[in-house]
Coordinates of N, CA and C in Angstrom, one line a residue:
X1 N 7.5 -14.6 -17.7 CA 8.2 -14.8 -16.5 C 7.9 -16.2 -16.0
X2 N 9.4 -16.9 -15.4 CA 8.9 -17.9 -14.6 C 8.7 -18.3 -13.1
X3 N 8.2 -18.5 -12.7 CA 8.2 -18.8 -11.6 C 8.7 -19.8 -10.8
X4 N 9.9 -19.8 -9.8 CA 10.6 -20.9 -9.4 C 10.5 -21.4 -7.9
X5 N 10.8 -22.7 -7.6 CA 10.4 -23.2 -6.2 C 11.7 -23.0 -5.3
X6 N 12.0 -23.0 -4.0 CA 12.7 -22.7 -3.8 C 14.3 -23.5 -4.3
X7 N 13.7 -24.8 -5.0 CA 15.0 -25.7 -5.5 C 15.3 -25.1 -6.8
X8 N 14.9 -24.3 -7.1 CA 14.7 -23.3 -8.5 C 14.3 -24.6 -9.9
X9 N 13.4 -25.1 -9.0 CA 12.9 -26.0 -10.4 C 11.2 -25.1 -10.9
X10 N 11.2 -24.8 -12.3 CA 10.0 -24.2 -12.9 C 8.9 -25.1 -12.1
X11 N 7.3 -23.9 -11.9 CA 6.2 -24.5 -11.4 C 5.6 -23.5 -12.0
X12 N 3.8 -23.9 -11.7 CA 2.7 -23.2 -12.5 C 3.2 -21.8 -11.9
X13 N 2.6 -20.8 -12.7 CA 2.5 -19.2 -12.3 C 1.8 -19.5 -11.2
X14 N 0.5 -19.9 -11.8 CA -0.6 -19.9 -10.2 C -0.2 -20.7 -9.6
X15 N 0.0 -20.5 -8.0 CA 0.0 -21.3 -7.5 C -1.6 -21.9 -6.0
X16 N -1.6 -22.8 -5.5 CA -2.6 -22.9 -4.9 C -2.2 -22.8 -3.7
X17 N -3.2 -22.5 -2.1 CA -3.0 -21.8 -1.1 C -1.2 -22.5 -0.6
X18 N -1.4 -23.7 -0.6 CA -0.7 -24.4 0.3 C 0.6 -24.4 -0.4
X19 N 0.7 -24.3 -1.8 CA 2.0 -23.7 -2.5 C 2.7 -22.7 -2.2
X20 N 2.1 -21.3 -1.8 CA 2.8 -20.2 -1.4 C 4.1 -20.4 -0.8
X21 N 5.1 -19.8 -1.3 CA 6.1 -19.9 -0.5 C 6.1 -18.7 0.6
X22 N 6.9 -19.3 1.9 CA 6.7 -19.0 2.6 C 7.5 -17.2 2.9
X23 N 7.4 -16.2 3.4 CA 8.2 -14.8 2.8 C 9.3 -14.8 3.6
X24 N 10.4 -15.1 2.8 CA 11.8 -15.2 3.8 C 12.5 -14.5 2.6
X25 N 14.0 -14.3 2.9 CA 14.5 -13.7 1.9 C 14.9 -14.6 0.8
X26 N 14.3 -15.4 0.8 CA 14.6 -16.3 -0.9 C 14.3 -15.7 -1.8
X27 N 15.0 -15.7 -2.8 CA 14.3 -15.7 -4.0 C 13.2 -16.5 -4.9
X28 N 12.4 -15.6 -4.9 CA 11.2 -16.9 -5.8 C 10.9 -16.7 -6.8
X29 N 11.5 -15.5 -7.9 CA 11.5 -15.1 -9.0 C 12.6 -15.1 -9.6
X30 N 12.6 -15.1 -10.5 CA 13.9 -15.4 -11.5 C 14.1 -13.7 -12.0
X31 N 14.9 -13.1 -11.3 CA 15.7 -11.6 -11.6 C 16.6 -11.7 -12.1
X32 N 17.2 -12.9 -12.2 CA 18.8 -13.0 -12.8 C 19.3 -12.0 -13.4
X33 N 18.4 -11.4 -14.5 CA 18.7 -10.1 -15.5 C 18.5 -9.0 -14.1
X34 N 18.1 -8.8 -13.5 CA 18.1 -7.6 -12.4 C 19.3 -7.3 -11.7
X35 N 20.0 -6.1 -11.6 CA 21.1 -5.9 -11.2 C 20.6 -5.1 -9.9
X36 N 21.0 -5.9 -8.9 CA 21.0 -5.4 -7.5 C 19.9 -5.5 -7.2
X37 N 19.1 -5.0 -6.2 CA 17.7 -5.7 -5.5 C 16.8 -5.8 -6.9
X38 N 15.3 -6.6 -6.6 CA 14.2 -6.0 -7.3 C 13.5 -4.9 -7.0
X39 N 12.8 -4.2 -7.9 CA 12.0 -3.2 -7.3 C 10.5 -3.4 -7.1
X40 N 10.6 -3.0 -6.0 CA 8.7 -3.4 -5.4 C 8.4 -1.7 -5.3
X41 N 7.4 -1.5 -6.3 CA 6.4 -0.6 -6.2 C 5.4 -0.4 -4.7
X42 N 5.1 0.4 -3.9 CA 4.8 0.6 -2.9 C 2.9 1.4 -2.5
X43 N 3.6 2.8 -3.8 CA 2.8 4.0 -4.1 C 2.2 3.4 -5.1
X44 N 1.1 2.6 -4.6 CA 0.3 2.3 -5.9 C -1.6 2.4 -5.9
X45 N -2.3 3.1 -6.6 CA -3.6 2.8 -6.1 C -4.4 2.5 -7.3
X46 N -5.3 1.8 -7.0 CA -5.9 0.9 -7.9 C -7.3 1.8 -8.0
X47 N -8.4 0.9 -8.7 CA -9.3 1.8 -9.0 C -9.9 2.2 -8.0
X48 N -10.1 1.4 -6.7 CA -11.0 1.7 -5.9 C -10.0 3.7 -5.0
X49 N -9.3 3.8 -5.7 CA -8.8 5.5 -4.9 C -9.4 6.3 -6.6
X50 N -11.2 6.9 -6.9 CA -11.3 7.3 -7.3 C -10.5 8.6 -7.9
X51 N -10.6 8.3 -9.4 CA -9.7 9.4 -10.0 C -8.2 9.5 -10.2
X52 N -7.6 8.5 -9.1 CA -6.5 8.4 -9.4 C -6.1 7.2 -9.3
X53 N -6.9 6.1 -9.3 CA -5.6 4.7 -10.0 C -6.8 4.3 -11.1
X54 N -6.4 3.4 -11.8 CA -7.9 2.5 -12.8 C -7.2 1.2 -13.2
X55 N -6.4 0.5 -12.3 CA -6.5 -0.7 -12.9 C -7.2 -1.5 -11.2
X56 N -7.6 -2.5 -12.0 CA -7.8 -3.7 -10.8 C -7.0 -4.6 -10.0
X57 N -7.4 -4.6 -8.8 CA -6.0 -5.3 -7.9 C -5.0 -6.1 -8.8
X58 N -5.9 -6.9 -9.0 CA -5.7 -8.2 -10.1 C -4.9 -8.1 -11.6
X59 N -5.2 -7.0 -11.8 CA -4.8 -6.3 -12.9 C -3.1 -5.9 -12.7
X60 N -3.1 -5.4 -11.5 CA -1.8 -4.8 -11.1 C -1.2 -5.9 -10.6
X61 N -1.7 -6.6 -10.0 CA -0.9 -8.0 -9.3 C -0.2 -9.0 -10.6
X62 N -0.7 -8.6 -11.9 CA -0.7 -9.9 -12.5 C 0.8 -9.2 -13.5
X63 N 0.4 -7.8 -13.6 CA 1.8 -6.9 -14.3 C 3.1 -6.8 -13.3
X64 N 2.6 -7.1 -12.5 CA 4.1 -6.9 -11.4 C 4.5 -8.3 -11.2
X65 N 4.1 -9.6 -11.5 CA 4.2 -10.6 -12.0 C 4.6 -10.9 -13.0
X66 N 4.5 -10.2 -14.2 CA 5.0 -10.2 -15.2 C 6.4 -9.5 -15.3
X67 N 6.8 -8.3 -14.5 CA 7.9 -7.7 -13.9 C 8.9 -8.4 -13.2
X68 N 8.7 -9.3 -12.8 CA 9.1 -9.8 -12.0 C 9.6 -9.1 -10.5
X69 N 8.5 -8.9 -10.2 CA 8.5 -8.1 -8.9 C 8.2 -9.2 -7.7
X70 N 8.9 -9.5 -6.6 CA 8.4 -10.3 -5.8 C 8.0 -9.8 -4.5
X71 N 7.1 -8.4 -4.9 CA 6.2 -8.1 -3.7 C 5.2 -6.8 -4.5
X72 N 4.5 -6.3 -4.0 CA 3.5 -5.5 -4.5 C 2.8 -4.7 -3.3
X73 N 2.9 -3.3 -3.1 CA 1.9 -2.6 -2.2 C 0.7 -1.5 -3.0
X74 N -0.2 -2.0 -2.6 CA -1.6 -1.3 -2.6 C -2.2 -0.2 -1.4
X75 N -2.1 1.1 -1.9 CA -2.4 2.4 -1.1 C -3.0 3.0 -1.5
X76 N -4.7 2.7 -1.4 CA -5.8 3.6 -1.8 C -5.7 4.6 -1.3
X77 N -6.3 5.7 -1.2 CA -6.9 6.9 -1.0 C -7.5 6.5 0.9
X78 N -7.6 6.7 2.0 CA -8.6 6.8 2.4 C -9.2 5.7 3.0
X79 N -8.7 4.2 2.3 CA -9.2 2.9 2.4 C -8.7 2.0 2.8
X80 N -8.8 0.7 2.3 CA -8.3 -0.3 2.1 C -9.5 -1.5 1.1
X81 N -10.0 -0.6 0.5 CA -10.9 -1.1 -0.2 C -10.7 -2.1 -1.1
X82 N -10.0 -2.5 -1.9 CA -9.3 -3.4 -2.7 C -8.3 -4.4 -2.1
X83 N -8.7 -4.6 -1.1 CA -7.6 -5.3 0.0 C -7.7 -6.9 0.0
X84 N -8.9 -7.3 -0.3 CA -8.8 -8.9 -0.6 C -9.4 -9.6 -1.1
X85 N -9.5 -8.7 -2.6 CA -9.2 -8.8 -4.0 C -7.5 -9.3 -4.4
X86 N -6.8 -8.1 -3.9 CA -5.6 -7.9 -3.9 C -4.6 -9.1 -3.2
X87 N -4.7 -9.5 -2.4 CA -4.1 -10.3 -0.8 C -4.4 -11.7 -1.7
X88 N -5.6 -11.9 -2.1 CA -6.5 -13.6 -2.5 C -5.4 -13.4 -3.5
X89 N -5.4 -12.5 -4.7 CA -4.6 -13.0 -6.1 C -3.0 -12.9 -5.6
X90 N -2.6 -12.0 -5.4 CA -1.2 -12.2 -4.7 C -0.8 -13.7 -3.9
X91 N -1.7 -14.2 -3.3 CA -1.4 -15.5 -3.2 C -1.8 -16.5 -3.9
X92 N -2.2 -16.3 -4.8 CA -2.4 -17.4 -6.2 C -0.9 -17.5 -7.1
X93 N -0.9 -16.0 -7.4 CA 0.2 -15.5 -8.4 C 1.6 -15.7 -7.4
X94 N 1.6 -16.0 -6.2 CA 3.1 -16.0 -5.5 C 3.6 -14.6 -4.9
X95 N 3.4 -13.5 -5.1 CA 3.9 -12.4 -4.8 C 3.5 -11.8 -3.2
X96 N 4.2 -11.2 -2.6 CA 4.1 -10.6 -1.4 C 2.8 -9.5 -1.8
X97 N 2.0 -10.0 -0.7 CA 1.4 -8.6 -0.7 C 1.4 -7.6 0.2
X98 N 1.9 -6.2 -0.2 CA 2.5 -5.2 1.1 C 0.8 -4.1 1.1
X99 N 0.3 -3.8 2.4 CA -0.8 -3.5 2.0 C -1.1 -2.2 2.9
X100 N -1.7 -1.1 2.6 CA -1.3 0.4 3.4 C -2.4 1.1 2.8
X101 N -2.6 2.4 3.0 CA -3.8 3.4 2.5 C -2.5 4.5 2.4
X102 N -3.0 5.8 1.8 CA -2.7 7.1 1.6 C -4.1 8.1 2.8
X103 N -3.6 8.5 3.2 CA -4.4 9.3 4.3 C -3.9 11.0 4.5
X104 N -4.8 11.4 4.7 CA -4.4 12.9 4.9 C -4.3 13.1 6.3
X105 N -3.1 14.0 6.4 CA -2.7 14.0 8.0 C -2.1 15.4 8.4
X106 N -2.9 16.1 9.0 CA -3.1 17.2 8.9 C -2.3 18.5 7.7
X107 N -3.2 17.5 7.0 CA -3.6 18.7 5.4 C -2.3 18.4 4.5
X108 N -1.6 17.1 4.9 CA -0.3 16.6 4.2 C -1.0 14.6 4.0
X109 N -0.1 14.4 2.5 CA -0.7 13.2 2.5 C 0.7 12.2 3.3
X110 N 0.3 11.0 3.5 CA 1.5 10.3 4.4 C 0.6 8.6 4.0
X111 N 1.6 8.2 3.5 CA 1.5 6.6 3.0 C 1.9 6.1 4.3
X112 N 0.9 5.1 4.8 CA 1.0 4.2 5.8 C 0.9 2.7 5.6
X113 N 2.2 2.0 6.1 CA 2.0 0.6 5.5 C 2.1 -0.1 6.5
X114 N 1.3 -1.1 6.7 CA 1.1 -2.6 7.6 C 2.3 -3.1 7.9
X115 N 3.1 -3.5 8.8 CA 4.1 -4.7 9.1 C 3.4 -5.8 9.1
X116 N 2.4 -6.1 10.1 CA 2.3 -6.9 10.8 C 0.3 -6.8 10.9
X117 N -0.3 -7.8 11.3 CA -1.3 -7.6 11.9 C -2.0 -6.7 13.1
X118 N -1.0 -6.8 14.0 CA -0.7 -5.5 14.8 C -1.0 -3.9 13.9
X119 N -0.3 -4.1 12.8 CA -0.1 -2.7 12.2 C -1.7 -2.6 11.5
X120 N -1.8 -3.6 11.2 CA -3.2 -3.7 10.0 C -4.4 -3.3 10.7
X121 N -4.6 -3.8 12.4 CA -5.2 -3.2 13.5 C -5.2 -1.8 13.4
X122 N -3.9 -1.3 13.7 CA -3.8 -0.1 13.9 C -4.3 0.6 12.7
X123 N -4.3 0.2 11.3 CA -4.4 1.0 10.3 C -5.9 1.1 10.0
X124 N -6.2 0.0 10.5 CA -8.5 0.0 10.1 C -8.9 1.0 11.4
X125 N -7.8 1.3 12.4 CA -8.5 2.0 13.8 C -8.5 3.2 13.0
X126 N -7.5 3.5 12.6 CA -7.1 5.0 12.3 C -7.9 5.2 10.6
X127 N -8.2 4.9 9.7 CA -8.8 4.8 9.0 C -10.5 5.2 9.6
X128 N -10.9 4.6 10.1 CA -12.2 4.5 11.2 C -12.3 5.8 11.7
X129 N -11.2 6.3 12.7 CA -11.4 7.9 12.8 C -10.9 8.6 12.0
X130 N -10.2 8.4 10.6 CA -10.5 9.5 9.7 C -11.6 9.7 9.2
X131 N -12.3 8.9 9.1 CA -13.7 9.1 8.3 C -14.5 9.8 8.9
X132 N -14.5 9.5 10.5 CA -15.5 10.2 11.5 C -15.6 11.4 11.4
X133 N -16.8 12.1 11.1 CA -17.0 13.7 11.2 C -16.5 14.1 9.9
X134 N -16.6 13.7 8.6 CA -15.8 13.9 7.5 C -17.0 13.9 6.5
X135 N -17.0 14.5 5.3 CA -18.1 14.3 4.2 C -17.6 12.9 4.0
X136 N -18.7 12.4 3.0 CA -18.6 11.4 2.4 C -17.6 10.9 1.4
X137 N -16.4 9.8 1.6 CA -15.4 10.1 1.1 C -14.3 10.4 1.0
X138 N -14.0 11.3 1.9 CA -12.9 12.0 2.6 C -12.5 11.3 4.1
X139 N -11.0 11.2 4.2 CA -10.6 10.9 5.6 C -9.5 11.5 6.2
X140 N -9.7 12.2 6.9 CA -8.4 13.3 7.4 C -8.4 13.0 9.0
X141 N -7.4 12.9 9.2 CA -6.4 13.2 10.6 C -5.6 13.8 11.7
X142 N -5.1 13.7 12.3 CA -4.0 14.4 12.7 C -2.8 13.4 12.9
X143 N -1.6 13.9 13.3 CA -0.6 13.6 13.3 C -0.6 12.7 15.1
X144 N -1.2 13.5 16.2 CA -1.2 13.0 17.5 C -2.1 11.5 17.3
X145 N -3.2 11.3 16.6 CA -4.0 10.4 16.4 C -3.2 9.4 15.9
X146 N -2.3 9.7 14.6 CA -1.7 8.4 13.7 C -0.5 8.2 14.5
X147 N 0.4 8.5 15.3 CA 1.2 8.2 16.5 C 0.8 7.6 17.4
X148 N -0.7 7.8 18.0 CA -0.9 6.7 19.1 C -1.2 5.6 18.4
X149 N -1.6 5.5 17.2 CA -1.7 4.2 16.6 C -0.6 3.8 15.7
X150 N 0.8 4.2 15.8 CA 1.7 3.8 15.2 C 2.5 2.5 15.0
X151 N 1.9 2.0 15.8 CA 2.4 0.3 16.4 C 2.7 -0.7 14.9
X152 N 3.8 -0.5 14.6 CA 3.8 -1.5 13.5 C 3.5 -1.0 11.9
X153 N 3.6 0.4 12.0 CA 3.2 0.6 10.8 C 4.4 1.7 10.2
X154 N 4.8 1.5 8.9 CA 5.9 2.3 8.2 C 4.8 3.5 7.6
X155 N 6.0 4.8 7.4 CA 5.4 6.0 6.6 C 6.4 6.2 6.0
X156 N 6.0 6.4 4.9 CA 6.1 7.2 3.4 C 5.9 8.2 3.7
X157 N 6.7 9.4 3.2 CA 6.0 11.0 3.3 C 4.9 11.2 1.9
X158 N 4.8 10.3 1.4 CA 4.0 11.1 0.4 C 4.7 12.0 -1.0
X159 N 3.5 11.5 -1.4 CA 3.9 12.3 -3.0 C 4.2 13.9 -3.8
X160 N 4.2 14.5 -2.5 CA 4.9 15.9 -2.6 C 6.0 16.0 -2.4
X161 N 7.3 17.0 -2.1 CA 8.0 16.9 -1.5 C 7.8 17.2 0.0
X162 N 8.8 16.8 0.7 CA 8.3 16.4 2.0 C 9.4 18.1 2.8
X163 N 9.3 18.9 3.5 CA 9.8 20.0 4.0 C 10.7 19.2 5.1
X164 N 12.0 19.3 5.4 CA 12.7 19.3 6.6 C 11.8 19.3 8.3
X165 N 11.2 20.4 8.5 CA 10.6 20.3 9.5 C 10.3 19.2 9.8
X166 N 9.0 19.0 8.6 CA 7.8 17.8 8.7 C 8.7 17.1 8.7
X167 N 9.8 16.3 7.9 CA 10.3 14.9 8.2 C 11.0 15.0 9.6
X168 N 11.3 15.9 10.3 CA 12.0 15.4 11.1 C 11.1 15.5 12.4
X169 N 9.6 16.2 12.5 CA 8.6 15.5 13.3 C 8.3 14.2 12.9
X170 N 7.7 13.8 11.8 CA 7.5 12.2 11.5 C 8.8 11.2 12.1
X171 N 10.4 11.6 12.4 CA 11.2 10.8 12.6 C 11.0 11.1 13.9
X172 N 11.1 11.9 14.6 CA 10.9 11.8 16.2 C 9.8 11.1 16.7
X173 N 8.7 11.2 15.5 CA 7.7 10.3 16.2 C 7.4 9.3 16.4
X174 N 7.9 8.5 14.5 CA 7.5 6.9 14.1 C 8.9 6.5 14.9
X175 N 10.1 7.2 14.9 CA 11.4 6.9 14.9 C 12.3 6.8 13.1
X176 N 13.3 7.1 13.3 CA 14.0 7.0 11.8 C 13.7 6.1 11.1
X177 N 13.4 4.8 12.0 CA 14.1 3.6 11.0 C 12.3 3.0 10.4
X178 N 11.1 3.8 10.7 CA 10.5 3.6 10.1 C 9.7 4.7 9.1
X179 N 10.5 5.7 9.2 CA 9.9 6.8 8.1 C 10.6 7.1 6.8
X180 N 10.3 6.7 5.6 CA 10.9 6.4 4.3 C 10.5 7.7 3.2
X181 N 11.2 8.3 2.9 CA 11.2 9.2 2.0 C 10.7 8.8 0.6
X182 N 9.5 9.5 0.1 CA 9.3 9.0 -1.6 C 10.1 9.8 -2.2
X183 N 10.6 8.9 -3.5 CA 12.0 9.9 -4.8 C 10.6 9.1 -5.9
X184 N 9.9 10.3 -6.6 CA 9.0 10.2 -7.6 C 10.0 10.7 -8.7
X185 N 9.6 9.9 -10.0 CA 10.6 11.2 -11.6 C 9.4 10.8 -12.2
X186 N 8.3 11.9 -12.5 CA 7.0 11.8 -13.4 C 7.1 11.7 -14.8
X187 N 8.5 12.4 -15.2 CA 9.2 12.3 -16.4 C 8.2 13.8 -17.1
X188 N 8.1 15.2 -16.3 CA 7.6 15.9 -16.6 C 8.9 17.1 -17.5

């Protein structure tokens, strides 16, 4: 893959801090062969969501780079544990980094992603009291808790199917235009 500046003249893959382009809707990867948007992966967790991811931020940042993906989100389990591992190489390699946890909310899982710093607040607050009063490990919530701290932050329903009901509380609450339906094909 190459990587282009916004005059679309070739530069290093790596680039250094002050190189980053800046996140606008430019193109800074060469999709040309891509027909219609690129696809940025979202639902992704790395090693640090034991048992279920095993590559390293780095690892994943550097394949979606190779994809030519011009953004990448990381959603641990529970965390944000791999967060700037992930953030530092993403700005070496050029790529957006979109950055969120997987959290259990009352007894359903719900992908939460950062907008803004604002959102990223909100998401270490609520992270913070899922852990509280929890085994070691585990972080669970409710629904009233991650609404008061909704300020800025998108939901994913998560990797089950998501019931009518449930989405249409999650839309009255975050509002429509930030609650996004996951379409998984496991190829089972």
């Amino acid at each position: 893959m190459q990587v282009l500046s916004a005059d679309h003249t070739p530069r290093s893959q790596h680039l250094s801090a002050d190189q980053i382009p800046p996140h606008s809707h430019e193109q800074v990867f060469d999709n040309a062969s891509v027909m219609g948007p690129p696809f940025v992966e979202l639902h992704c967790h790395t090693n640090y969501s034991f048992l279920d991811g095993a590559s390293h931020p780095e690892e994943l940042v550097e394949r979606a780079a190779e994809l030519g993906m011009p953004a990448l989100g990381i959603s641990d389990h529970g965390g944000v544990y791999g967060v700037v591992k992930f953030v530092n190489h993403c700005r070496r390699v050029g790529i957006r980094p979109v950055v969120g946890t997987e959290l259990e909310v009352d007894g359903r899982h719900l992908l939460l992603i950062a907008k803004s710093m604002t959102g990223w607040s909100n998401l270490t607050r609520l992270l913070s009291h899922a852990h509280r009063e929890q085994p070691k490990g585990e972080a669970r919530t409710n629904l009233e808790k991650v609404v008061g701290h909704s300020k800025d932050l998108f939901c994913l329903t998560g990797c089950k199917p998501v019931e009518e009901p449930w989405l249409r509380t999650l839309q009255d609450d975050f509002g429509r235009e930030r609650v996004l339906v996951e379409l998984q094909n496991h190829l089972r």
